[in-house]
Coordinates of C-alpha atoms in Angstrom, one line a residue:
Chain J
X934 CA 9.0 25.6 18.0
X935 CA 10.0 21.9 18.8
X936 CA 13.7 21.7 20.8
X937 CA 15.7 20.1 18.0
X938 CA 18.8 18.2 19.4
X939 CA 21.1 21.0 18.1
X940 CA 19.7 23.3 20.1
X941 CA 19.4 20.9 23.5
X942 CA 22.4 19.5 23.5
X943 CA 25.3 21.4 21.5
X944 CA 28.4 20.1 23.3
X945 CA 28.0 16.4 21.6
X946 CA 28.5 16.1 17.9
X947 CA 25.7 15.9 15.8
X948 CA 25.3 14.7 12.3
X949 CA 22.2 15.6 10.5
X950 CA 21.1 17.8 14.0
X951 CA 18.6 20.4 12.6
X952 CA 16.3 17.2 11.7
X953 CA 16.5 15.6 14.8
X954 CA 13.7 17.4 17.9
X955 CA 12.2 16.7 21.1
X956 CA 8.4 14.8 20.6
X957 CA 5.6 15.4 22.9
X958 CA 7.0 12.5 25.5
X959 CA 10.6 13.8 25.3
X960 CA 11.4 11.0 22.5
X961 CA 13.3 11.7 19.4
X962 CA 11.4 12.6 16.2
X963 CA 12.4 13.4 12.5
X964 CA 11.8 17.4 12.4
X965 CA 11.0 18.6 8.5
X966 CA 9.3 21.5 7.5
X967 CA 6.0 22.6 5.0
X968 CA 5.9 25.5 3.1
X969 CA 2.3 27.4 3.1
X970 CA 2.9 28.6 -0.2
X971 CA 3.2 25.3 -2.4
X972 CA 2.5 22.8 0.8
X973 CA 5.7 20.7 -0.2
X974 CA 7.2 19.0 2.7
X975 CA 10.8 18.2 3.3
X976 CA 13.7 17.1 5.5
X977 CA 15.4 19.1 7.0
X978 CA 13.6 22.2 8.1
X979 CA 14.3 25.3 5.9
X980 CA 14.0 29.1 6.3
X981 CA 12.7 29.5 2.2
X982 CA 10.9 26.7 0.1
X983 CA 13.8 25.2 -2.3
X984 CA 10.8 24.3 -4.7
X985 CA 9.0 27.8 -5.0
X986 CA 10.7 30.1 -3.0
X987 CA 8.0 30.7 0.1
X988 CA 9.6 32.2 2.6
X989 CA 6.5 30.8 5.4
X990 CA 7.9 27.7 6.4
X991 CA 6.3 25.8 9.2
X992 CA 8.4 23.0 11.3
X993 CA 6.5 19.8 10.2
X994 CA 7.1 16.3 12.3
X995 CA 7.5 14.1 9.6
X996 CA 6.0 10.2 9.7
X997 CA 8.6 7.9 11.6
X998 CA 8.4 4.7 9.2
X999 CA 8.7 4.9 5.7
X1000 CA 9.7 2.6 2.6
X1001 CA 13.7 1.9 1.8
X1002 CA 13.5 3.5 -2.0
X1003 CA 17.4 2.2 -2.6
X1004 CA 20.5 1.2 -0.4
X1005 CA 24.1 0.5 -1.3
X1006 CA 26.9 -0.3 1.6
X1007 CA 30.2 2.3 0.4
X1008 CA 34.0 1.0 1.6
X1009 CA 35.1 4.7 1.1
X1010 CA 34.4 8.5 1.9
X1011 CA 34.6 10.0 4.9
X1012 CA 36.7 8.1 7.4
X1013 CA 34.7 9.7 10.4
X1014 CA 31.5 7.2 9.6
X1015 CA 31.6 3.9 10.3
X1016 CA 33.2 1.7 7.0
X1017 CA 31.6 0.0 5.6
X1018 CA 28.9 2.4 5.6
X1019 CA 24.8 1.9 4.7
X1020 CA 23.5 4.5 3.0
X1021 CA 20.0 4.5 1.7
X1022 CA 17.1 6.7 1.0
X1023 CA 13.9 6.1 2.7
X1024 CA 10.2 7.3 1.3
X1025 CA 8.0 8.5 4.1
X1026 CA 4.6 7.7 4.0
X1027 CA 3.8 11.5 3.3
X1028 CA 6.2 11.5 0.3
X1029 CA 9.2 12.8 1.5
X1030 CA 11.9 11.4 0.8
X1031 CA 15.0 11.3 3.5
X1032 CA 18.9 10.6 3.0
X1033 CA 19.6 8.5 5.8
X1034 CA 22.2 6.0 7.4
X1035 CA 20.8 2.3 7.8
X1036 CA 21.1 0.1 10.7
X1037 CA 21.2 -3.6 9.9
X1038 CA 22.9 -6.5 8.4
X1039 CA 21.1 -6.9 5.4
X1040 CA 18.8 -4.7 3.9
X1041 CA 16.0 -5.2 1.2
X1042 CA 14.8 -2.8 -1.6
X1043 CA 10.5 -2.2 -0.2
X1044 CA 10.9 -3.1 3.2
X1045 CA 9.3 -1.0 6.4
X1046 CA 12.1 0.8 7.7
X1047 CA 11.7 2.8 11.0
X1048 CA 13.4 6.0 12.7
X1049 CA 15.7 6.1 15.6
X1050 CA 18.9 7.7 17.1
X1051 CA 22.2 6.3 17.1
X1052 CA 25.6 6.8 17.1
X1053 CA 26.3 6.5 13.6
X1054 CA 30.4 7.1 13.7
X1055 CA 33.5 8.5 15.7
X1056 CA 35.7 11.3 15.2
X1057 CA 40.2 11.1 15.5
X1058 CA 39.2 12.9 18.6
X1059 CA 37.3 9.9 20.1
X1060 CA 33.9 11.5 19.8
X1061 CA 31.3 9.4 19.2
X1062 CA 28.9 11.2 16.3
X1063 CA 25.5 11.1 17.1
X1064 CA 22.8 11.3 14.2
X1065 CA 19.5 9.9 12.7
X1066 CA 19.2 6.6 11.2
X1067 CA 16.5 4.4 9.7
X1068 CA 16.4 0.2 11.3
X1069 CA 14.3 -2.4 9.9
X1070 CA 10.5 -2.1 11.6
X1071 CA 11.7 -5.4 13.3
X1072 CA 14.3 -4.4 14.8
X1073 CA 16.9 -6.3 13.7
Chain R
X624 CA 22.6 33.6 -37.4
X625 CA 26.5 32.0 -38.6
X626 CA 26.1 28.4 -37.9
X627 CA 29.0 27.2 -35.2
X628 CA 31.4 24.9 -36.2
X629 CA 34.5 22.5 -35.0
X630 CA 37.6 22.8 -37.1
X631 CA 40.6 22.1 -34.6
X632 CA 40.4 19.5 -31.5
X633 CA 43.5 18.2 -29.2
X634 CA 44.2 16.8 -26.1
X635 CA 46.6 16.1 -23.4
X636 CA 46.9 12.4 -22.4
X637 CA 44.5 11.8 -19.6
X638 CA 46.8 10.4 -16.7
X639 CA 48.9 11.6 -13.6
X640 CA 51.0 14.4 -13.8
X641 CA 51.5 15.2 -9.9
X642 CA 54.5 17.0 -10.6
X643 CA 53.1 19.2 -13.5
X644 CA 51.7 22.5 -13.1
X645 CA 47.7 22.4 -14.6
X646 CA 48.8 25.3 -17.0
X647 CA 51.8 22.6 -18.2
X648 CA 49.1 19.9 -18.6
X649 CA 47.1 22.1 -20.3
X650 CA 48.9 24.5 -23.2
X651 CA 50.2 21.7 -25.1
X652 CA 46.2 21.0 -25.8
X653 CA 45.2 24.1 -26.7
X654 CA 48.8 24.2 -29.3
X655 CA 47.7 21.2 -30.7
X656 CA 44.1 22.1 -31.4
X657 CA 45.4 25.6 -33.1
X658 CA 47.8 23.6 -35.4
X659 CA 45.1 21.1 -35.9
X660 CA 42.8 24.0 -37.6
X661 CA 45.9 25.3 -39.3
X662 CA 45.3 28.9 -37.0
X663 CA 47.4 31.2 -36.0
X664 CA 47.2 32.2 -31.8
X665 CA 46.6 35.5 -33.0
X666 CA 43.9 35.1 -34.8
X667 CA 41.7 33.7 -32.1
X668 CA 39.3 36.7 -30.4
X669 CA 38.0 34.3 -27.3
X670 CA 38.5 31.6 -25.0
X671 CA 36.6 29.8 -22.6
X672 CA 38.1 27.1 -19.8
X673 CA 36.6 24.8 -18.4
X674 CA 37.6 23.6 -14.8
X675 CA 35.7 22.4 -11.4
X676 CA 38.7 22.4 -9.0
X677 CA 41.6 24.4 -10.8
X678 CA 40.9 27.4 -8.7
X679 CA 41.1 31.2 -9.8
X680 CA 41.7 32.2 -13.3
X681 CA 42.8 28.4 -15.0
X682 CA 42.3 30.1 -18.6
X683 CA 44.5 33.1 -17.9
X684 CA 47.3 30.9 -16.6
X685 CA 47.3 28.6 -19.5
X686 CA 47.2 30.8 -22.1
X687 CA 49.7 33.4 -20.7
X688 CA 52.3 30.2 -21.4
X689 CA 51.9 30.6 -24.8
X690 CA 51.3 34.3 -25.3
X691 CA 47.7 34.5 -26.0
X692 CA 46.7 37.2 -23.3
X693 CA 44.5 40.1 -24.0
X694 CA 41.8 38.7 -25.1
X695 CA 38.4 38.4 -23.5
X696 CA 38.6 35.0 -21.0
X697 CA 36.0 33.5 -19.2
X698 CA 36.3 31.0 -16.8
X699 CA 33.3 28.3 -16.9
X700 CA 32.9 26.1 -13.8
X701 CA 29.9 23.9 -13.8
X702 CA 31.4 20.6 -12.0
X703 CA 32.1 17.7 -14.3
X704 CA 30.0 19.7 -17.2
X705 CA 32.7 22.6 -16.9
X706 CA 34.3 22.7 -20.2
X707 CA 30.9 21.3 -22.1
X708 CA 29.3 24.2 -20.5
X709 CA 32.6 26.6 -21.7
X710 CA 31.8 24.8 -25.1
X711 CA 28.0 26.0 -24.9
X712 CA 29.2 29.2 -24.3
X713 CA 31.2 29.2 -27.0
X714 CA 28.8 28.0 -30.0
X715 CA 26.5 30.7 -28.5
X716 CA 29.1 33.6 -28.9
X717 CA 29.6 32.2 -32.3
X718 CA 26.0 32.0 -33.7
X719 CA 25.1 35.3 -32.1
X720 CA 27.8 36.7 -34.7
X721 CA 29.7 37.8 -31.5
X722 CA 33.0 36.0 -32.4
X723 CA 34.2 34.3 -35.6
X724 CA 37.1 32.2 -34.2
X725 CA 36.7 30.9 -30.2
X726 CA 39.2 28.5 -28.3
X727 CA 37.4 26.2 -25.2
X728 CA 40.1 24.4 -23.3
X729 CA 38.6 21.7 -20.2
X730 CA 41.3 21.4 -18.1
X731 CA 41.2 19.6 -14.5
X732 CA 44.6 18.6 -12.0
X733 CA 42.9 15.8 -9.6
X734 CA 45.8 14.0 -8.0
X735 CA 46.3 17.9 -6.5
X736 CA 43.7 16.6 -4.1
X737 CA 45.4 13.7 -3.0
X738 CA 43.5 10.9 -4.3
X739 CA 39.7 9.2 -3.2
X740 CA 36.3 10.1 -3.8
X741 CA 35.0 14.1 -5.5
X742 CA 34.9 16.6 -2.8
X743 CA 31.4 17.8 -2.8
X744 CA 30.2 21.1 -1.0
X745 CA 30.3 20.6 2.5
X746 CA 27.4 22.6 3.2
X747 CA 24.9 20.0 1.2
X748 CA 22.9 18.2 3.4
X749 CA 23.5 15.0 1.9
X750 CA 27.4 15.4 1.7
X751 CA 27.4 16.4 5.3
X752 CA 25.8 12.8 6.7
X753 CA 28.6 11.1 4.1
X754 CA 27.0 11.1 0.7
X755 CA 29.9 10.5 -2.2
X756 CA 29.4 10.4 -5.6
X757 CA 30.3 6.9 -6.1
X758 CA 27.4 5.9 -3.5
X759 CA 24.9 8.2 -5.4
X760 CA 25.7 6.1 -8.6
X761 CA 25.4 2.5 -6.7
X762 CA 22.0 3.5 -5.3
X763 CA 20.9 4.1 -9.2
X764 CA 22.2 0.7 -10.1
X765 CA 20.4 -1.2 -6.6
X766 CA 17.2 0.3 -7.8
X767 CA 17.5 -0.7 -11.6
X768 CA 18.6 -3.8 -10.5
X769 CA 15.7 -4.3 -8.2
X770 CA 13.3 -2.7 -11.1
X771 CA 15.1 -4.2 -14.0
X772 CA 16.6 -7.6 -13.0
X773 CA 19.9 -6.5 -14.4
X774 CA 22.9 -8.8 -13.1
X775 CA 26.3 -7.9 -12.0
X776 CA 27.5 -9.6 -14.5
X777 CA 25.9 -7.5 -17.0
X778 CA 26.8 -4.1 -15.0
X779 CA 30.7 -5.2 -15.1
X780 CA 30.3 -5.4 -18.8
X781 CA 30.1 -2.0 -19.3
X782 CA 33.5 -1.8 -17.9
X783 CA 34.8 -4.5 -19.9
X784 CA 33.4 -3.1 -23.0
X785 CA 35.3 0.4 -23.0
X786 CA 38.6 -1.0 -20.9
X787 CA 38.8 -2.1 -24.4
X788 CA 38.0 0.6 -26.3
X789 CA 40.2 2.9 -24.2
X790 CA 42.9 0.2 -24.8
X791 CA 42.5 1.2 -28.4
X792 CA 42.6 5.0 -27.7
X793 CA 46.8 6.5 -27.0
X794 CA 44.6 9.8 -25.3
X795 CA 43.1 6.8 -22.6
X796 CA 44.6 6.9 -19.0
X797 CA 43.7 3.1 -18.9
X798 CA 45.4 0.6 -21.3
X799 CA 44.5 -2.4 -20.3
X800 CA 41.8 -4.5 -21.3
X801 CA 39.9 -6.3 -18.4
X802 CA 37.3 -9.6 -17.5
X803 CA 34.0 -10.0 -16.1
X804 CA 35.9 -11.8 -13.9
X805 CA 38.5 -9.6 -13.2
X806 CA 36.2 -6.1 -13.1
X807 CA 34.1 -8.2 -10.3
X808 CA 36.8 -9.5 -7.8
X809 CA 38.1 -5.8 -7.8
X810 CA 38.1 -4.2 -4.4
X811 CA 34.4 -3.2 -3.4
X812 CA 33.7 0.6 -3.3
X813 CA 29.7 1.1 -2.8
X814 CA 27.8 -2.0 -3.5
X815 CA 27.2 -3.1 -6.3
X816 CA 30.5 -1.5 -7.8
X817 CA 34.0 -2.6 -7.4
X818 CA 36.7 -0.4 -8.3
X819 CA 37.0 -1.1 -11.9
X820 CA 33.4 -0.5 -12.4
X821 CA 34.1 3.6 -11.0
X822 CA 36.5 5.9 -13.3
X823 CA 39.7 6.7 -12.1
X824 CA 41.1 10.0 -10.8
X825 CA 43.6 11.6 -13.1
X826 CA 44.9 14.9 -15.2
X827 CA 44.4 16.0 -18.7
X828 CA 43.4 18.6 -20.6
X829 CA 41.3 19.0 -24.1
X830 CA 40.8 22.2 -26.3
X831 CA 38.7 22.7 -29.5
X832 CA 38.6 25.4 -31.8
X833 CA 34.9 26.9 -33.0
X834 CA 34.7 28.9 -35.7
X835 CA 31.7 30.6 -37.7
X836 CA 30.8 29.7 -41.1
X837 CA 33.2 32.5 -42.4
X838 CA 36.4 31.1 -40.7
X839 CA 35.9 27.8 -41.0
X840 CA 36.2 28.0 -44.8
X841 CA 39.3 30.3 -44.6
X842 CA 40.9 27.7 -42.1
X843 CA 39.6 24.4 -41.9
X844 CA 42.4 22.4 -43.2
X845 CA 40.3 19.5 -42.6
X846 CA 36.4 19.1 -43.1
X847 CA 34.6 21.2 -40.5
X848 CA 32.2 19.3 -38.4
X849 CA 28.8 21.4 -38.0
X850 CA 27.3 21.9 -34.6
X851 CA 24.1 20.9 -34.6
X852 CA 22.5 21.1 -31.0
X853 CA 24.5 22.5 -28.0
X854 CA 22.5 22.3 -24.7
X855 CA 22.8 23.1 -21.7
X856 CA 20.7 22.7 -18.8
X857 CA 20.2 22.5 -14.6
X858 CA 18.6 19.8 -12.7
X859 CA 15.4 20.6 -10.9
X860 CA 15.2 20.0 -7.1
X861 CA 13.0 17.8 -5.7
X862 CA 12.3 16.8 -1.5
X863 CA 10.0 14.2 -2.7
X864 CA 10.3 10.7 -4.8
X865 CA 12.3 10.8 -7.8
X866 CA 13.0 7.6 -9.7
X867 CA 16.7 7.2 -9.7
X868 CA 16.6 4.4 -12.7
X869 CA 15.6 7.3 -15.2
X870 CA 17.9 10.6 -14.8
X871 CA 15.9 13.5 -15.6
X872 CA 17.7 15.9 -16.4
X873 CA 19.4 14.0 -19.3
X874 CA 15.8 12.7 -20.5
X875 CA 15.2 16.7 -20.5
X876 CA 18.3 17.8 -22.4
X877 CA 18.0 14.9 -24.8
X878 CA 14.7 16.0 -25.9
X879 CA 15.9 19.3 -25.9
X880 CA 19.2 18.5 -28.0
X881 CA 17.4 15.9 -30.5
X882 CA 15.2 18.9 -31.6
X883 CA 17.5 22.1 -31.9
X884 CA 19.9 19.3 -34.2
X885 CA 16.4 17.7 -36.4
X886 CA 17.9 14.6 -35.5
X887 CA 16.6 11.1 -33.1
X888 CA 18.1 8.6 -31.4
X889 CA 18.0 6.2 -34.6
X890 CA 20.4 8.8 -36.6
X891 CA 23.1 9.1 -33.9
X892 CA 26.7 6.6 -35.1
X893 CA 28.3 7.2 -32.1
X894 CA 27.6 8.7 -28.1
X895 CA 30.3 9.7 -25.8
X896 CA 28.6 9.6 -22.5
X897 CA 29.1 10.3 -18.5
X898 CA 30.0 7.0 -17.7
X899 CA 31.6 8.1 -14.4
X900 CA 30.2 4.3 -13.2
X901 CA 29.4 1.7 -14.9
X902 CA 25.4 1.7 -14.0
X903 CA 25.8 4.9 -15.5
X904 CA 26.0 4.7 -19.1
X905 CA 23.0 2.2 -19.1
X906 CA 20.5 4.7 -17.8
X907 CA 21.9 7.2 -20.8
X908 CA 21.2 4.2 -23.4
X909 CA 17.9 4.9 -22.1
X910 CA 18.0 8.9 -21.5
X911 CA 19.2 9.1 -25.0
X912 CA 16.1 6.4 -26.6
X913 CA 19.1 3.8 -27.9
X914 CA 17.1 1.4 -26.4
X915 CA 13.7 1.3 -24.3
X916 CA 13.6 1.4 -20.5
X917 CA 14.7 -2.2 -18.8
X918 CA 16.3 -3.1 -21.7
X919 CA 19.9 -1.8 -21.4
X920 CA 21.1 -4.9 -19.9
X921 CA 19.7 -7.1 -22.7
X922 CA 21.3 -4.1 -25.6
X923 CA 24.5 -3.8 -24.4
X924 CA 25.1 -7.6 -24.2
X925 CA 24.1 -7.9 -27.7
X926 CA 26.5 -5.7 -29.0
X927 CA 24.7 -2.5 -30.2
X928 CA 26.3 -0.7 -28.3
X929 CA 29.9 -1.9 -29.4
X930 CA 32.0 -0.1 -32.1
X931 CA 30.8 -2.2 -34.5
X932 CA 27.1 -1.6 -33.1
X933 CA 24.0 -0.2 -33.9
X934 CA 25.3 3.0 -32.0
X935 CA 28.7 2.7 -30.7
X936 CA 28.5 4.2 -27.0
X937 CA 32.3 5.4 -25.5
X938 CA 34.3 4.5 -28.7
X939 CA 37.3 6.2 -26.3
X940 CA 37.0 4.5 -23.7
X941 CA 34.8 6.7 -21.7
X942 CA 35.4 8.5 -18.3
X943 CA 35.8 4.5 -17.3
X944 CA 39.0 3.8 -19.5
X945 CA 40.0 7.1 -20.5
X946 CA 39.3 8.9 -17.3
X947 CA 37.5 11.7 -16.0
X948 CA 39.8 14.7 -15.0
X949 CA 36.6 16.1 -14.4
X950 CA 36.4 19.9 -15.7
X951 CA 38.5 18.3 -18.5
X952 CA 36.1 15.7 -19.5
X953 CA 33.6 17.4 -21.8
X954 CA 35.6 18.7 -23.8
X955 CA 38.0 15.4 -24.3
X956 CA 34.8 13.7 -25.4
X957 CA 33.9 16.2 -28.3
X958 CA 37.7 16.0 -29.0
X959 CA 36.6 12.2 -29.9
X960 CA 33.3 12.6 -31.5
X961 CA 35.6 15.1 -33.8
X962 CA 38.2 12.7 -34.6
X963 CA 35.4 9.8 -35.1
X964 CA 33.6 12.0 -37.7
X965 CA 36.7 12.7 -39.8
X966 CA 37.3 9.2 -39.4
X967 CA 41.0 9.6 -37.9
X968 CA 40.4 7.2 -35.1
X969 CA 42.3 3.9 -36.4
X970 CA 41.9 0.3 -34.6
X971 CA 39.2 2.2 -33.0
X972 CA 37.2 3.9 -35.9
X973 CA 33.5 3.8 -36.0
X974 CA 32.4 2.7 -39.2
X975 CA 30.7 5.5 -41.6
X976 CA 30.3 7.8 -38.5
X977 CA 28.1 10.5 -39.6
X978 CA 26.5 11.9 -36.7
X979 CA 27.7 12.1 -33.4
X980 CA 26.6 13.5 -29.8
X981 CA 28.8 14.4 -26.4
X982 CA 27.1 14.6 -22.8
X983 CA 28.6 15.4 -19.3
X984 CA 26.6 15.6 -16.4
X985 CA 27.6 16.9 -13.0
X986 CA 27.5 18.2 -9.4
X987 CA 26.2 16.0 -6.5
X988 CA 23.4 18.1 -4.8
X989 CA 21.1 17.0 -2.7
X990 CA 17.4 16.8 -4.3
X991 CA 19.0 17.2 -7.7
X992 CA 19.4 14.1 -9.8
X993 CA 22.8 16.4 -11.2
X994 CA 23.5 19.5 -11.1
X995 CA 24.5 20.6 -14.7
X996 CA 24.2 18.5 -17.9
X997 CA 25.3 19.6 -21.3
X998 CA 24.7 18.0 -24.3
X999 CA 26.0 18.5 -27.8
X1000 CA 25.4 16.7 -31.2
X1001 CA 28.0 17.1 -33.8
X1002 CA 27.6 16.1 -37.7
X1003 CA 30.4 15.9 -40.7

């Protein structure tokens, strides 16, 4: 079993934790799951398949780079993300598709998006909130 | 099998009544539907209530205000579909020859949560990492746009188009008519929709009375509107690509709604649909086969979807004018359909409306393109 984030480092606060593991070289990857039964794949990992109700589900890394499906940039909702907020969901290159925050200006409907760490908002407390995100392959 | 039928509707104002109790916002709907069916309370063996956020027992604590206790009550919570899933419910008692005379109320208290976007379960993966509703919707209308070339223009005239029906409509929590112009310098909420392009949060209540074939010809004081089709149905969940331009489950239920009533899209006069933003009711154009896929842009802009149109979509305004008290909203919109068949509907009246359907959709899930949808088509 890969050492999701969660389960390394509980004392900082984590959005979207049980996706987020340990890969081989200590780097963070994008943790899903596959269920033997119907051999969907999906983000984030699962104890019973949501699509046939398999209860042997395997952790799966997922793909790190996928298409951005659709995006919109929201000026409301919770006031512990960062406002304005991008929002978007990215298709993997295995066919998952994962909710994600977006890093970047500007953003473009079919463009290469690729998946990092970041801090992604901050609590009343003053506690930053640490989460995936998917950035523009370029970097930018 | 009794057929089901419609032969008392009434509403309370949608609006903001912060200082009301839901039961107050409510019994005055449910005394106006009796009295609009010419029934005594008594004589009603059911109800049904509709409500997403009321909490515990919202039918009990209406109809103990006006002494209709001791009857069988079920409470129906199915998010924004709540009372159009009560409804369902209903019609079903009805035809199985359970009940002859049912009462559905919808009734929803939103500013009791203090304003801003639809709580959604905590627990959902989605709403955890700060999904909303209203971001759900704007990532449906960046796709289409992308897919589609639909303009912003043509997205803020949905909003334009039943501000002005709803201006038309006493029941409508919005009275004022609005631009283009004016609908796109509105404050931004998720982009591409400003704040008059989303439906506002507000109170109300709506309550109809079905009755079988046998009591609607001892009390229908008015011409009872049949019941052709009433469906209801769940999304289903997918981790993989979906295509947000086309909802499914509405597309599903259409199909499924268009063939329990013997009817298409080309014999429908009038559509109240889940307009809760503006990108919205162009998708159902296409769910529902008023126009072809793409082309919702180009149909509303002509006018066919007007009043006056080939099918008039939101003749009340919609959840966009009117308002979306949510477990309140199905309901209201049958309440419409109702009115539009007898053809009591004024500056507002669709002309020679025969055939008429209602559809909410709800619930924000993650996977799910909505949660519950429930569709009805109503005839005269």
């Amino acid at each position: 079993m890969l050492e999701t984030l969660d389960r390394a480092v509980g004392g900082e606060r984590l959005i979207g934790a049980a996706a987020i593991a340990r890969g081989a070289n200590g780097e963070p990857v994008l943790l899903g799951c596959k269920c033997t039964a119907c051999q969907k794949e999906m983000v984030p990992p699962v104890s019973v398949c949501p699509v046939c109700g398999g209860e042997d589900m395997r952790e799966a890394v997922q793909p790190d780079e996928g298409v951005l499906y659709s995006y919109t940039v929201v000026h409301v909702g919770p006031k512990r993300f960062r406002r304005p907020l991008a929002l978007g969901y990215v298709d993997l290159d295995n066919g998952v598709r994962v909710f994600s925050h977006l890093e970047g200006d500007t953003f473009k409907i079919g463009e290469r998006m690729k998946f990092d760490v970041a801090i992604v908002g901050r609590d009343p407390d003053e506690t930053d909130l640490t989460g995936y995100v998917f950035r523009k392959e370029n970097g930018q | 099998m009794s057929q089901a039928n419609i032969i008392g509707v009434g509403m309370t104002r949608f609006g903001k009544y912060p200082e009301s109790h839901l039961a107050d916002i409510a019994w005055p709907a449910v005394k106006s539907a009796l009295a609009d069916a010419g029934i005594e309370p008594g004589a009603i063996q059911a109800a049904y209530c509709g409500s997403a956020l009321g909490g515990m027992m919202v039918g009990q604590s209406i109809l103990a205000r006006i002494g209709m206790t001791g009857i069988p009550i079920t409470n129906v919570e199915n998010a924004c579909s709540s009372s159009s899933t009560a409804l369902q419910q209903a019609v079903m008692a009805v035809r199985a020859g359970k009940y002859d005379t049912v009462l559905v109320i919808g009734a929803e208290k939103l500013t009791a949560l203090g304003g801003g976007t639809l709580p959604l379960n905590e627990d959902d993966w989605e709403a955890s990492q700060g999904m909303v509703m209203p971001a759900l919707y704007a990532m449906r209308a960046m796709r289409y746009m992308h897919d589609y070339g639909l303009t912003r223009e043509q997205l803020a005239l949905v909003s334009v188009k039943n501000r002005a029906n709803g201006a038309k409509n006493p029941d409508a929590q919005m009275q004022k008519p609005v631009t283009v112009e004016e609908v796109l310098a509105s404050r931004p909420v998720a982009d591409p929709f400003t704040l008059l392009q989303c439906c506002p949060t507000g109170d109300g209540a709506a309550a109809i009375i079905v009755a079988s074939d046998k009591a609607a010809k001892k009390y229908a004081g008015k011409h009872p509107i049949r019941v052709l089709a009433s469906d209801l149905t769940s999304g289903r969940f997918t981790p993989g690509f979906r295509d947000m331009t086309s909802p499914e489950i509405t597309v599903r239920g259409s199909a499924e709604a268009y063939e329990e009533a013997g009817v298409g899209p080309q014999d429908i006069n009038l559509a109240e649909v889940h307009d809760a933003f503006s990108i919205a009711e162009l998708i159902y154009y296409e769910a529902f086969g008023f126009c072809a896929r793409g082309e919702a842009g180009a149909f509303l802009e002509s006018g066919a979807s007007a009043i006056n149109g080939k099918v008039a979509v939101n003749p009340s305004g919609g959840l966009l004018a009117k308002g979306h008290p949510v477990g309140a909203t199905g309901a209201a919109q049958v309440v419409e359909v109702v009115r539009q068949l007898r053809g009591e509907c004024g500056a507002r009246q669709v002309p020679d409306a025969k055939v008429g359907l209602t559809h909410a959709t709800g619930g924000g899930l993650a996977g799910f393109d909505h949660g519950a949808c429930s569709i009805h088509i109503l005839a005269r």
